[in-house]
Amino acid sequence: MTSKIQKFISGTDFSNALKITIASVFPVLLFSYFDHFQIGFTIALGAFFTFPSDIPSNFRHKINGLLVTSLIIAGVNLIVNLCYSFSLLFYPVLIVLLFCISMISVYGQRATMVSFSALLSISLAFAHLSTGWEMLRYAGLLFTGGLFYTFISIIFFYIKPHRYVELQMAECIRLTAKYLKLRGDLWELNSNRKAITKKQLHYQVELNVLHENIREVLITNRTNSGPSGQSRKMLLSFISLVEILELAISTSFDHNKLHQKFDDYPKALETYQNLAYNLGSTLRSLSQSIHDRKPYESKQNLIEDLQKFESVIIDYKKDLKADSSSEEVLMLITMLHYAEKQVEKIKTLERAYTDDINSKDLKGRDKDIEKFFKTQYYPLSTFVENLSFSSSVFRHSLRLTITILLGYMIGKVLPLENVYWIILTIVVIMKQGFGITNERTYHRIFGTLAGSLIAFGILYVVHDSYIISTMAIIAMLLGFSFNPSNYKIGATFITIYVILIYGVLTPDNGNVIEYRILDTIIGAMLCFFANYFFWPSWEFLNLPSYIRNAIEANRNYLKQISYLYNKKGEVSTEYRLARKQAFIEIGNLMASFERMLQEPKSKQNKIDQVYKLTVLNHSLLSSTASLGTYIQSHATTEASKAFNVVVDKVIENLEFAIIILSNPYPDTNLIASNEDFDQRLIELKNIRSKELKQVKLIDEEAYQIKMQEAQLVIEQLVWMTSLSENIIKTTEVLKGIKKETH
């Protein structure tokens, strides 16, 4: 229990909650001491509005983002106050303001959070409408609050400048360990491989997000401030983690076939499964030590595990008198080589946290690394291009604008005291996706009701304003701590905080709190209905583009692998970029599928085909990466004509699937005859054995290496061909061109 509390307190969410709690409470306490509570409260609001835009990034982007947010929240508040007295002007300006602020989400995560901060400022502008110089004074105090929060954020950054990256790295290592553990689970004889694969895809989505967060901070800091010991350590760790995941994804085994081959020799698979589990266990221990900031000590002897498996292979050959080039032995050797490479990368990762790192340790792996980071760029053309119903951001902006207007009008028509609370609820709950909005609606209502019961209970028992204020501050801290990870609990604590504050400020006005509950329920219900009826962003509308992007990324990656196999030489930056994009697009496809699962059953159109295409694309990525990894780590022979014909056929199949997704009536003549391809496939299966018979090999080891290359390359090409053909068939079913056949 104590360790869990320590982990919670040392986490990023608690640190962020502490920042906003200090930035909100300090001005109130300071100015209340001088009898200027309203000034302190307004500054606290400015800090509160600025806080959401404080997302993880490098220092320069953090400061620029917070300063821009401070200006925007003060500016929109001033605009609302200036126009409110002129009805003919107010409504058009409010509509344009709401829509444009919502639309800036097209520029990415930071812009989305700035948009959210500005919408919060607009909603609470109705709580303090003023005229004359008071408008400027109030906007100025909000801006001051934004600056104060920026100051607090800078202090926290300098106290622990690398803590965020450390925690993100620890989380990345932890999730990678879970991914490797699942690979160990696959070796169970009767394991539920479909469920395990689904979990692996889920972790891959989470790891993609973490990789992007870490990449932004590390690469931008390296570009701006140059390399240092800490940055080298983090960069080496990050590159190693990406390579560990890539290697895990790229090395797939036919578990059913392996169980058939080694059922009579169970020691082989049992020894390997134990090795697979220890790979994940090592990473889990490393993650824990980084999180707790304790010296790392390896608890697993991976080298010894490798030696045990190598001994098993020797015993197998001896006991069954198997030839070194037999299929069974080659399978075991392939498994051993994967484990050896994985252990090597894990050892590199361990060394980053036990030894001093210098530039030589990177061995050129950071070459052109800046190209892997998307620069911050906000062209007007992006905004204009999204002004159509084909854009989910455009539909969400319209939906949000109309819902806020409806909430405002309902608040004016009904005898409600504070219309701004309805608007605030809509801004907080409503998101682009139906699933997340629906979930937050229920959590918000639950949090409001549960928090109200708890807070009223406290106010009934406790009457000392100092004790109530202290409990309110604690509730605020806990609310912001839980909000990112558990919105239900976060909403509960924030409701407690709001009610306790009102209990101190207006102890005799119980109606205010009752109206808050009613306003919250009205706002939540409006969100639910608006998200269902006002141009909903059903995921099936977006899925074809995600599927197309995944197929295109796989095709581009395969092209780069083919080029590398033909030309040999060093791995190019283009290859690495294509590989990164393939991993990202598969993750995006899986994330879209997960969002679809949160939607009503009636909107889960052809979900079986969508899931099948997700798995097929993931399998294709695994097979493609497996071929690419082998080419990089082995001295391969010259690519044959048969190899190129088969690769070209796979690429052609993928391009045809892309055409199907783009055009519901594709030209079936685009797919060439399979006659030449079938001949090349037969030729590919025989060509290596012919070459090996003609070449006078020096020793058995060299012969074994050649046979291993032949087996792996041929198996992957045959598998990729089958996958690409299944992608075409499933895509045709998805688009309604053909019916699924079993």
XYZ file of C-alpha atoms in Angstrom:
742
model
C 0.000 0.000 0.000
C 2.802 2.402 0.937
C 4.649 1.697 -2.319
C 1.469 2.436 -4.308
C 1.061 5.782 -2.534
C 4.719 6.631 -3.181
C 4.305 5.706 -6.834
C 1.187 7.882 -7.074
C 2.885 10.880 -5.455
C 5.999 10.576 -7.622
C 3.930 10.339 -10.804
C 3.420 12.995 -13.463
C -0.324 13.369 -12.793
C 0.230 14.255 -9.126
C 3.034 16.655 -10.045
C 0.756 18.441 -12.533
C -2.052 18.557 -9.962
C 0.349 20.074 -7.439
C 1.282 22.801 -9.950
C -2.296 23.895 -10.592
C -3.223 23.612 -6.898
C -0.357 25.921 -5.887
C -1.077 28.318 -8.778
C -4.779 28.470 -7.829
C -4.575 28.534 -4.029
C -1.639 30.902 -3.490
C -3.212 34.011 -5.142
C -6.463 33.466 -3.242
C -4.672 33.179 0.112
C -2.356 36.104 -0.599
C -5.011 38.587 -1.746
C -7.560 37.419 0.845
C -5.016 38.421 3.480
C -5.179 41.978 2.086
C -9.005 41.836 1.784
C -8.928 41.530 -2.032
C -10.371 38.041 -2.408
C -11.944 38.756 -5.825
C -8.585 39.753 -7.317
C -6.922 36.584 -6.026
C -9.846 34.441 -7.228
C -9.675 35.921 -10.756
C -5.914 35.321 -10.952
C -6.566 31.752 -9.792
C -9.110 31.356 -12.614
C -6.489 32.530 -15.131
C -4.095 29.880 -13.823
C -6.863 27.269 -13.951
C -7.678 28.129 -17.592
C -4.014 27.983 -18.630
C -3.268 24.648 -16.941
C -4.802 22.289 -19.596
C -2.399 23.531 -22.281
C 0.646 22.555 -20.191
C 1.234 19.315 -22.095
C 4.531 17.378 -22.265
C 7.021 18.932 -24.687
C 10.405 20.589 -24.824
C 10.928 23.708 -22.711
C 10.626 26.312 -25.501
C 7.365 24.883 -26.851
C 5.994 24.615 -23.305
C 6.613 28.317 -22.563
C 5.342 29.506 -25.960
C 2.190 27.402 -25.571
C 1.443 28.709 -22.081
C 2.003 32.348 -23.058
C -0.245 32.059 -26.121
C -2.917 30.359 -24.019
C -2.732 33.155 -21.437
C -3.323 35.743 -24.166
C -6.188 33.791 -25.740
C -8.107 33.177 -22.494
C -7.898 36.877 -21.621
C -8.804 37.879 -25.184
C -11.920 35.706 -25.539
C -13.171 36.819 -22.145
C -12.796 40.441 -23.208
C -14.600 39.810 -26.524
C -17.589 38.168 -24.764
C -17.852 41.089 -22.340
C -17.529 43.709 -25.112
C -20.286 42.173 -27.252
C -22.709 40.958 -24.585
C -24.654 44.213 -24.321
C -25.349 44.277 -28.088
C -27.693 41.352 -28.876
C -27.484 41.708 -32.668
C -23.703 41.564 -32.465
C -23.319 39.161 -29.541
C -24.805 35.976 -31.038
C -22.963 36.096 -34.406
C -19.680 36.878 -32.617
C -20.247 34.077 -30.075
C -20.993 31.553 -32.844
C -17.892 32.512 -34.846
C -15.741 32.552 -31.709
C -16.892 29.115 -30.535
C -16.520 27.564 -33.978
C -13.086 29.014 -34.757
C -11.668 28.130 -31.344
C -12.963 24.565 -31.728
C -11.483 24.326 -35.231
C -7.915 25.080 -34.160
C -7.837 21.463 -32.946
C -6.816 20.554 -36.522
C -3.273 21.609 -35.567
C -2.680 18.735 -33.164
C -2.654 17.927 -29.459
C -1.254 21.234 -28.186
C -3.768 23.235 -30.234
C -6.573 20.969 -28.952
C -5.668 21.782 -25.356
C -5.355 25.516 -26.110
C -8.826 25.281 -27.672
C -10.142 23.585 -24.532
C -8.631 26.304 -22.304
C -10.202 29.053 -24.429
C -13.627 27.357 -24.332
C -13.381 27.118 -20.536
C -12.666 30.848 -20.450
C -15.705 31.599 -22.640
C -18.014 29.433 -20.501
C -16.971 31.135 -17.255
C -17.071 34.597 -18.870
C -20.848 34.417 -18.341
C -20.241 34.096 -14.592
C -18.627 37.531 -14.458
C -20.053 39.908 -17.045
C -18.810 43.477 -16.649
C -18.660 46.809 -18.458
C -16.272 49.718 -18.932
C -12.748 49.536 -17.544
C -13.738 46.606 -15.362
C -13.680 44.413 -18.511
C -10.048 45.279 -19.192
C -9.136 44.887 -15.531
C -10.738 41.430 -15.342
C -9.081 40.257 -18.600
C -5.763 41.608 -17.308
C -6.111 39.598 -14.092
C -6.859 36.439 -16.089
C -3.711 37.063 -18.135
C -1.775 37.589 -14.892
C -3.067 34.231 -13.662
C -1.824 32.601 -16.865
C 1.597 34.176 -16.365
C 1.661 33.052 -12.738
C 0.897 29.460 -13.727
C 3.647 29.668 -16.367
C 6.045 30.818 -13.640
C 5.062 27.878 -11.386
C 5.467 25.459 -14.303
C 8.978 26.801 -15.015
C 9.960 26.319 -11.357
C 8.738 22.704 -11.435
C 10.624 22.141 -14.674
C 13.918 23.328 -13.199
C 13.433 21.373 -9.974
C 13.165 18.122 -11.954
C 14.107 18.923 -15.566
C 14.358 15.289 -16.671
C 11.700 13.721 -14.465
C 8.949 13.736 -17.083
C 11.120 11.914 -19.640
C 12.261 9.460 -16.958
C 8.666 8.610 -16.038
C 7.647 8.316 -19.676
C 10.656 6.067 -20.292
C 9.763 3.937 -17.257
C 6.192 3.580 -18.534
C 7.443 2.749 -22.030
C 9.728 0.031 -20.633
C 6.861 -1.317 -18.492
C 4.487 -1.614 -21.461
C 7.233 -3.172 -23.602
C 7.747 -5.719 -20.809
C 4.029 -6.523 -20.892
C 4.217 -6.957 -24.667
C 7.122 -9.418 -24.297
C 5.281 -11.249 -21.510
C 2.337 -11.776 -23.878
C 4.750 -13.278 -26.411
C 5.686 -15.790 -23.705
C 1.983 -16.560 -23.133
C 1.662 -17.545 -26.805
C 3.853 -20.594 -26.146
C 1.161 -22.213 -23.992
C -0.290 -25.184 -25.877
C -3.962 -24.173 -25.628
C -3.526 -20.413 -25.217
C -6.220 -18.042 -26.501
C -4.070 -16.574 -29.255
C -6.810 -14.287 -30.577
C -7.239 -12.605 -27.173
C -3.472 -12.354 -26.696
C -3.053 -10.770 -30.137
C -5.769 -8.218 -29.320
C -3.936 -7.284 -26.104
C -0.661 -6.957 -28.024
C -2.300 -4.607 -30.513
C -3.686 -2.529 -27.626
C -0.242 -2.187 -26.062
C 1.186 -1.273 -29.450
C -1.275 1.651 -29.654
C -0.223 2.875 -26.203
C 3.466 2.469 -27.055
C 3.043 4.493 -30.256
C 1.717 7.428 -28.203
C 4.554 7.126 -25.681
C 7.158 6.919 -28.454
C 5.831 10.134 -30.011
C 5.853 11.967 -26.653
C 9.395 10.871 -25.831
C 10.616 11.494 -29.369
C 9.366 15.100 -29.313
C 11.115 15.962 -26.054
C 14.384 14.125 -26.718
C 14.925 15.145 -30.321
C 13.917 18.794 -29.868
C 16.034 19.191 -26.724
C 18.994 17.601 -28.508
C 18.542 19.947 -31.473
C 18.231 23.056 -29.291
C 20.830 22.414 -26.598
C 23.165 19.826 -28.107
C 24.082 16.412 -26.710
C 24.762 15.873 -23.006
C 25.362 12.830 -20.819
C 21.711 12.702 -19.743
C 20.352 13.241 -23.258
C 22.674 10.553 -24.642
C 21.479 8.101 -21.991
C 17.821 8.850 -22.728
C 18.329 8.735 -26.477
C 20.179 5.412 -26.308
C 17.419 4.025 -24.059
C 14.692 5.227 -26.413
C 16.357 3.854 -29.557
C 16.923 0.512 -27.796
C 13.258 0.367 -26.735
C 12.060 1.051 -30.278
C 14.377 -1.677 -31.570
C 13.203 -4.150 -28.898
C 9.569 -3.601 -29.892
C 10.389 -3.754 -33.605
C 12.293 -7.004 -33.122
C 9.420 -8.492 -31.104
C 6.851 -7.518 -33.734
C 9.064 -8.614 -36.624
C 9.765 -12.094 -35.272
C 6.652 -14.227 -35.425
C 6.524 -17.967 -34.945
C 4.047 -20.593 -36.123
C 3.242 -21.852 -32.632
C 0.911 -24.622 -33.789
C 3.572 -26.008 -36.112
C 6.236 -25.763 -33.410
C 4.042 -27.657 -30.923
C 3.457 -30.370 -33.531
C 7.188 -30.646 -34.186
C 8.287 -30.667 -30.533
C 5.447 -32.353 -28.648
C 7.766 -35.333 -28.206
C 10.522 -33.034 -26.946
C 8.699 -30.584 -24.594
C 11.924 -29.401 -22.935
C 12.705 -27.290 -26.025
C 9.593 -25.110 -25.869
C 9.495 -24.993 -22.057
C 13.085 -23.715 -21.913
C 12.357 -21.105 -24.573
C 9.153 -19.936 -22.872
C 11.074 -19.403 -19.631
C 13.624 -17.341 -21.585
C 10.796 -15.321 -23.172
C 9.274 -14.579 -19.749
C 12.652 -13.526 -18.351
C 13.086 -10.982 -21.168
C 9.908 -9.246 -20.003
C 10.771 -9.664 -16.323
C 14.125 -7.917 -16.837
C 12.441 -4.907 -18.424
C 9.830 -4.789 -15.664
C 12.564 -4.611 -13.005
C 14.361 -1.866 -14.928
C 11.140 0.138 -15.246
C 10.527 -0.087 -11.505
C 14.051 1.079 -10.633
C 13.758 4.109 -12.964
C 10.362 5.039 -11.531
C 11.586 4.725 -7.925
C 14.955 6.353 -8.759
C 16.824 3.443 -7.224
C 20.053 1.838 -8.515
C 19.289 -0.903 -10.993
C 20.394 -4.458 -10.296
C 19.608 -7.195 -12.788
C 17.659 -10.066 -11.206
C 17.718 -12.282 -14.294
C 20.697 -13.992 -15.903
C 19.692 -13.769 -19.559
C 23.075 -15.030 -20.774
C 22.607 -18.179 -18.732
C 19.080 -18.559 -20.166
C 20.533 -18.365 -23.685
C 23.123 -20.995 -22.840
C 20.412 -23.307 -21.494
C 18.420 -23.028 -24.724
C 21.550 -23.536 -26.804
C 22.244 -26.711 -24.797
C 18.691 -27.874 -25.516
C 19.336 -27.515 -29.267
C 22.566 -29.541 -28.963
C 20.754 -32.222 -26.934
C 17.932 -32.322 -29.484
C 20.333 -32.911 -32.358
C 22.118 -35.597 -30.349
C 19.020 -37.378 -28.971
C 17.084 -37.409 -32.228
C 20.161 -37.619 -34.460
C 18.821 -34.610 -36.372
C 20.759 -32.981 -39.189
C 21.815 -29.345 -38.686
C 19.912 -28.332 -41.815
C 16.690 -30.103 -40.859
C 13.565 -27.977 -40.586
C 13.219 -28.584 -36.832
C 16.797 -27.560 -36.046
C 16.529 -24.473 -38.259
C 13.356 -23.470 -36.374
C 15.144 -23.726 -33.027
C 18.154 -21.816 -34.346
C 15.866 -19.024 -35.619
C 14.313 -18.819 -32.137
C 17.782 -18.703 -30.575
C 18.962 -15.945 -32.919
C 15.883 -13.848 -32.074
C 16.535 -14.293 -28.352
C 20.233 -13.442 -28.770
C 19.412 -10.188 -30.573
C 16.762 -9.307 -28.001
C 19.149 -9.983 -25.108
C 21.800 -7.831 -26.807
C 19.385 -4.898 -27.049
C 18.155 -5.354 -23.480
C 21.767 -5.435 -22.257
C 22.380 -2.143 -24.093
C 19.323 -0.703 -22.342
C 20.520 -1.975 -18.951
C 23.980 -0.483 -19.532
C 22.411 2.938 -20.138
C 21.287 2.913 -16.493
C 24.381 1.321 -14.955
C 27.346 2.831 -16.885
C 28.378 6.201 -18.229
C 27.278 6.740 -21.832
C 29.303 8.538 -24.484
C 28.617 9.380 -28.108
C 30.312 6.176 -29.348
C 27.616 4.077 -27.666
C 25.046 5.353 -30.139
C 27.143 3.973 -33.040
C 25.507 6.269 -35.551
C 21.990 5.109 -34.640
C 21.018 8.751 -34.029
C 21.892 9.682 -37.630
C 19.304 12.059 -39.154
C 17.174 11.546 -36.045
C 15.684 15.045 -36.368
C 13.813 13.821 -39.468
C 11.769 11.512 -37.225
C 10.186 14.462 -35.446
C 7.366 16.519 -36.923
C 8.193 20.205 -36.637
C 5.617 22.601 -35.196
C 3.936 24.239 -38.183
C 0.530 25.937 -38.277
C -0.322 26.925 -41.871
C -3.669 28.612 -42.575
C -4.203 26.166 -45.444
C -4.679 23.318 -42.924
C -7.548 25.237 -41.302
C -9.176 26.001 -44.669
C -8.806 22.431 -45.968
C -10.762 21.144 -42.964
C -13.769 23.394 -43.577
C -15.902 20.549 -44.941
C -18.118 17.785 -43.582
C -15.476 15.237 -44.516
C -13.402 16.588 -41.602
C -14.248 15.117 -38.183
C -12.879 18.289 -36.524
C -15.267 20.434 -38.612
C -18.253 18.271 -37.636
C -17.209 18.336 -33.975
C -16.800 22.129 -34.054
C -20.304 22.572 -35.483
C -21.731 20.098 -32.989
C -20.026 21.773 -30.039
C -21.060 25.283 -31.146
C -24.726 24.323 -31.558
C -24.807 22.386 -28.269
C -23.342 25.322 -26.331
C -25.913 27.674 -27.914
C -28.702 25.250 -26.975
C -27.368 25.046 -23.428
C -27.207 28.830 -23.213
C -30.790 29.243 -24.471
C -32.133 26.537 -22.129
C -30.389 28.289 -19.241
C -32.066 31.555 -20.223
C -35.547 30.057 -20.682
C -35.588 27.895 -17.555
C -35.373 29.524 -14.102
C -31.722 28.536 -13.627
C -29.374 30.841 -11.738
C -26.083 30.050 -13.473
C -26.279 29.238 -17.169
C -22.497 29.167 -17.412
C -22.360 25.844 -15.522
C -24.326 24.138 -18.319
C -21.854 25.521 -20.871
C -18.908 24.483 -18.701
C -20.266 20.930 -18.451
C -20.659 20.745 -22.248
C -17.098 21.984 -22.836
C -15.620 19.504 -20.344
C -17.582 16.449 -21.491
C -17.976 16.768 -25.254
C -15.187 15.197 -27.326
C -14.893 14.248 -30.981
C -15.604 10.547 -30.519
C -19.019 9.211 -29.480
C -17.519 6.580 -27.180
C -15.390 8.890 -25.049
C -18.170 11.530 -24.819
C -20.686 8.883 -23.765
C -18.277 7.525 -21.160
C -17.450 10.969 -19.774
C -21.170 11.814 -19.589
C -21.861 8.887 -17.274
C -18.691 9.509 -15.263
C -19.481 13.209 -14.908
C -23.015 12.520 -13.647
C -21.740 9.827 -11.275
C -18.962 12.119 -10.022
C -21.367 15.000 -9.508
C -23.891 12.930 -7.559
C -21.281 11.040 -5.506
C -19.257 14.190 -4.824
C -22.386 16.079 -3.798
C -23.395 13.424 -1.276
C -19.907 13.338 0.248
C -19.544 17.134 0.311
C -22.987 17.701 1.851
C -22.107 15.098 4.479
C -18.912 16.989 5.298
C -20.730 20.341 5.505
C -23.382 18.790 7.750
C -20.751 17.540 10.216
C -17.965 20.145 9.902
C -18.646 23.864 10.439
C -15.132 25.294 10.854
C -14.288 27.296 7.711
C -10.533 26.627 8.028
C -11.038 22.858 8.166
C -13.475 23.002 5.242
C -11.033 25.125 3.203
C -8.199 22.673 3.916
C -10.372 19.749 2.849
C -11.351 21.661 -0.312
C -7.678 22.151 -1.246
C -6.985 18.436 -0.677
C -10.027 17.529 -2.798
C -8.786 19.852 -5.548
C -5.328 18.250 -5.500
C -6.766 14.734 -5.658
C -9.305 15.724 -8.308
C -6.659 17.016 -10.715
C -4.409 14.034 -9.892
C -7.048 11.448 -10.833
C -8.674 13.384 -13.679
C -6.321 12.210 -16.494
C -6.336 8.522 -15.505
C -9.744 8.021 -13.840
C -12.259 10.684 -14.807
C -14.995 9.251 -12.563
C -12.903 9.631 -9.390
C -11.477 12.942 -10.614
C -14.973 14.371 -11.213
C -16.022 13.201 -7.738
C -13.181 15.032 -5.975
C -13.598 18.185 -8.099
C -17.317 18.254 -7.222
C -16.400 17.931 -3.536
C -13.941 20.820 -3.960
C -16.520 23.093 -5.667
C -19.245 22.413 -3.086
C -16.882 22.872 -0.124
C -15.679 26.206 -1.568
C -19.294 27.365 -1.939
C -19.896 26.088 1.573
C -17.214 28.518 2.808
C -18.180 31.479 0.585
C -21.971 31.179 0.827
C -22.759 28.934 3.804
C -26.489 29.695 3.771
C -27.079 29.321 0.037
C -27.826 25.626 -0.436
C -29.848 26.350 -3.592
C -26.656 27.312 -5.444
C -25.282 23.804 -5.051
C -28.593 22.200 -6.034
C -28.596 24.261 -9.227
C -25.039 23.105 -9.937
C -26.199 19.485 -9.898
C -29.177 20.256 -12.136
C -27.007 22.274 -14.552
C -24.502 19.426 -14.761
C -27.209 16.886 -15.618
C -28.717 19.200 -18.277
C -25.297 19.797 -19.858
C -24.445 16.074 -19.794
C -27.750 15.119 -21.422
C -27.268 17.734 -24.138
C -23.818 16.272 -24.885
C -25.241 12.772 -25.165
C -28.025 13.704 -27.575
C -25.909 16.121 -29.611
C -23.196 13.543 -30.105
C -25.789 11.080 -31.375
C -27.811 13.367 -33.668
C -25.600 16.313 -34.747
C -23.264 15.005 -37.444
C -21.850 12.228 -35.260
C -18.283 11.119 -35.873
C -19.033 7.416 -36.196
C -15.779 5.546 -36.503
C -16.886 3.482 -39.510
C -16.804 6.715 -41.527
C -13.089 7.191 -40.763
C -11.954 3.571 -40.814
C -11.456 3.232 -44.602
C -8.855 6.026 -44.493
C -7.075 4.401 -41.529
C -7.056 1.046 -43.330
C -5.778 2.682 -46.533
C -3.020 4.502 -44.642
C -1.943 1.250 -42.961
C -1.795 -0.605 -46.286
C 0.110 2.261 -47.937
C 2.599 2.344 -45.061
C 3.145 -1.428 -45.298
C 3.648 -1.131 -49.049
C 6.216 1.667 -48.684
C 8.062 -0.269 -45.984
C 8.218 -3.383 -48.188
C 9.565 -1.296 -51.079
C 12.405 -0.046 -48.871
C 13.197 -3.599 -47.732
C 13.278 -4.825 -51.312
C 15.622 -1.982 -52.237
C 17.919 -2.837 -49.314
C 17.965 -6.553 -50.214
C 18.865 -5.768 -53.828
C 21.393 -2.985 -53.245
C 22.829 -4.076 -49.848
C 24.802 -1.422 -47.923
C 23.767 0.658 -44.904
C 20.203 1.199 -43.815
C 18.990 4.514 -45.234
C 17.034 7.212 -43.421
C 14.186 6.610 -45.897
C 14.044 2.982 -44.761
C 13.860 3.964 -41.089
C 11.206 6.598 -41.774
C 9.106 4.089 -43.737
C 9.453 1.606 -40.877
C 8.400 4.209 -38.292
C 5.380 5.244 -40.370
C 4.265 1.628 -40.785
C 4.306 1.095 -37.017
C 2.410 4.361 -36.428
C -0.295 3.672 -39.018
C -0.961 0.158 -37.701
C -1.305 1.698 -34.234
C -3.713 4.341 -35.572
C -5.817 1.629 -37.226
C -6.025 -0.347 -33.994
C -6.928 2.796 -32.017
C -9.737 3.511 -34.477
C -11.020 -0.061 -34.107
C -10.999 0.287 -30.297
C -13.014 3.507 -30.556
C -15.510 1.677 -32.781
C -16.025 -0.923 -30.039
C -17.228 1.882 -27.714
C -19.996 2.919 -30.107
C -23.558 1.523 -30.349
C -23.807 -1.942 -31.902
C -25.892 -0.520 -34.743
C -22.939 1.684 -35.762
C -20.306 -1.073 -35.704
C -20.584 -1.682 -39.448
C -18.773 -4.811 -40.674
C -16.753 -4.980 -37.492
C -15.552 -8.521 -38.259
C -13.960 -7.364 -41.526
C -12.438 -4.328 -39.818
C -10.860 -6.491 -37.131
C -9.676 -8.992 -39.738
C -8.027 -6.212 -41.759
C -6.410 -4.856 -38.597
C -4.913 -8.254 -37.784
C -3.914 -8.893 -41.424
C -2.096 -5.559 -41.634
C -0.398 -6.201 -38.301
C 0.674 -9.671 -39.497
C 1.950 -8.187 -42.748
C 3.953 -5.604 -40.806
C 5.367 -8.393 -38.633
C 6.363 -10.461 -41.675
C 7.818 -7.468 -43.512
C 9.776 -6.315 -40.478
C 11.020 -9.872 -39.960
C 12.496 -9.872 -43.466
C 13.968 -6.394 -42.944
C 15.508 -7.326 -39.595
C 17.103 -10.448 -41.062
C 18.584 -8.517 -43.991
C 20.092 -5.930 -41.645
C 21.680 -8.456 -39.290
C 22.979 -11.024 -41.811
C 25.229 -11.028 -44.858
C 22.653 -12.095 -47.438
C 23.157 -13.502 -50.934
C 22.240 -11.694 -54.139
C 18.510 -11.179 -54.652
C 17.131 -13.480 -57.355
C 14.709 -12.506 -60.105
C 12.155 -14.778 -58.467
C 12.454 -12.784 -55.215
C 11.731 -9.507 -57.019
C 8.784 -10.958 -58.929
C 7.155 -12.187 -55.712
C 7.798 -8.889 -53.873
C 6.395 -6.933 -56.827
C 3.308 -9.143 -56.718
C 2.754 -8.440 -53.022
C 3.151 -4.697 -53.664
C 0.729 -4.955 -56.592
C -1.841 -6.680 -54.353
C -1.523 -3.957 -51.721
C -1.919 -1.223 -54.341
C -5.056 -2.934 -55.652
C -6.485 -3.017 -52.100
C -5.773 0.730 -51.856
C -7.651 1.294 -55.128
C -10.635 -0.697 -53.803
C -10.772 1.485 -50.697
C -10.591 4.653 -52.801
C -12.963 3.494 -55.553
C -15.952 1.192 -54.948
C -15.896 0.074 -58.618
C -12.255 -0.755 -59.341
C -11.028 -2.042 -62.689
C -10.511 -5.772 -62.167
C -8.058 -5.835 -65.076
C -5.561 -3.949 -62.918
C -4.489 -7.236 -61.345
C -2.249 -9.024 -63.790
C -2.330 -12.743 -64.503
C -0.932 -14.956 -61.784
C 0.612 -17.384 -64.262
C 4.111 -15.840 -64.216
C 3.846 -15.242 -60.489
C 2.937 -18.858 -59.722
C 5.920 -20.031 -61.758
C 8.211 -17.633 -59.895
C 6.858 -18.844 -56.557
C 7.678 -22.438 -57.495
C 11.055 -21.272 -58.768
C 11.707 -19.410 -55.519
C 11.043 -22.549 -53.488
C 13.551 -24.536 -55.552
C 16.164 -21.957 -56.461
C 18.072 -21.929 -53.175
C 18.440 -25.699 -53.006
C 19.817 -25.688 -56.574
C 22.266 -22.900 -55.746
C 23.407 -24.621 -52.577
C 24.130 -27.854 -54.443
C 26.216 -25.986 -57.037
C 28.228 -23.919 -54.545
C 31.104 -25.650 -52.776
C 30.584 -24.580 -49.208
C 33.557 -24.606 -46.872
C 31.925 -26.061 -43.806
C 28.669 -27.167 -42.278
C 28.165 -23.858 -40.456
C 28.242 -21.858 -43.702
C 25.840 -24.349 -45.293
C 23.505 -23.994 -42.299
C 23.556 -20.166 -42.573
C 22.643 -20.342 -46.281
C 19.822 -22.773 -45.577
C 18.512 -20.551 -42.791
C 18.403 -17.550 -45.159
C 16.629 -19.614 -47.798
C 14.043 -20.869 -45.341
C 13.327 -17.485 -43.730
C 13.170 -15.447 -46.958
C 10.994 -17.964 -48.774
C 8.659 -18.497 -45.810
C 8.162 -14.754 -45.335
C 7.515 -14.127 -49.032
C 4.979 -16.950 -49.239
C 3.317 -15.677 -46.049
C 3.263 -12.055 -47.309
C 1.697 -13.207 -50.570
C -1.074 -14.995 -48.690
C -1.641 -11.994 -46.418
C -1.808 -9.522 -49.315
C -4.346 -11.718 -51.124
C -6.461 -11.942 -47.950
C -6.267 -8.161 -47.589
C -7.748 -7.801 -51.094
C -10.551 -10.302 -50.381
C -11.437 -8.749 -47.005
C -11.310 -5.230 -48.458
C -13.740 -6.282 -51.207
C -16.125 -7.641 -48.567
C -15.744 -4.463 -46.506
C -16.632 -2.294 -49.491
C -19.535 -4.576 -50.474
C -18.001 -5.713 -53.767
C -18.056 -9.391 -52.798
C -19.656 -11.547 -50.138
C -17.458 -13.305 -47.633
C -16.909 -16.971 -48.344
C -15.980 -19.529 -45.746
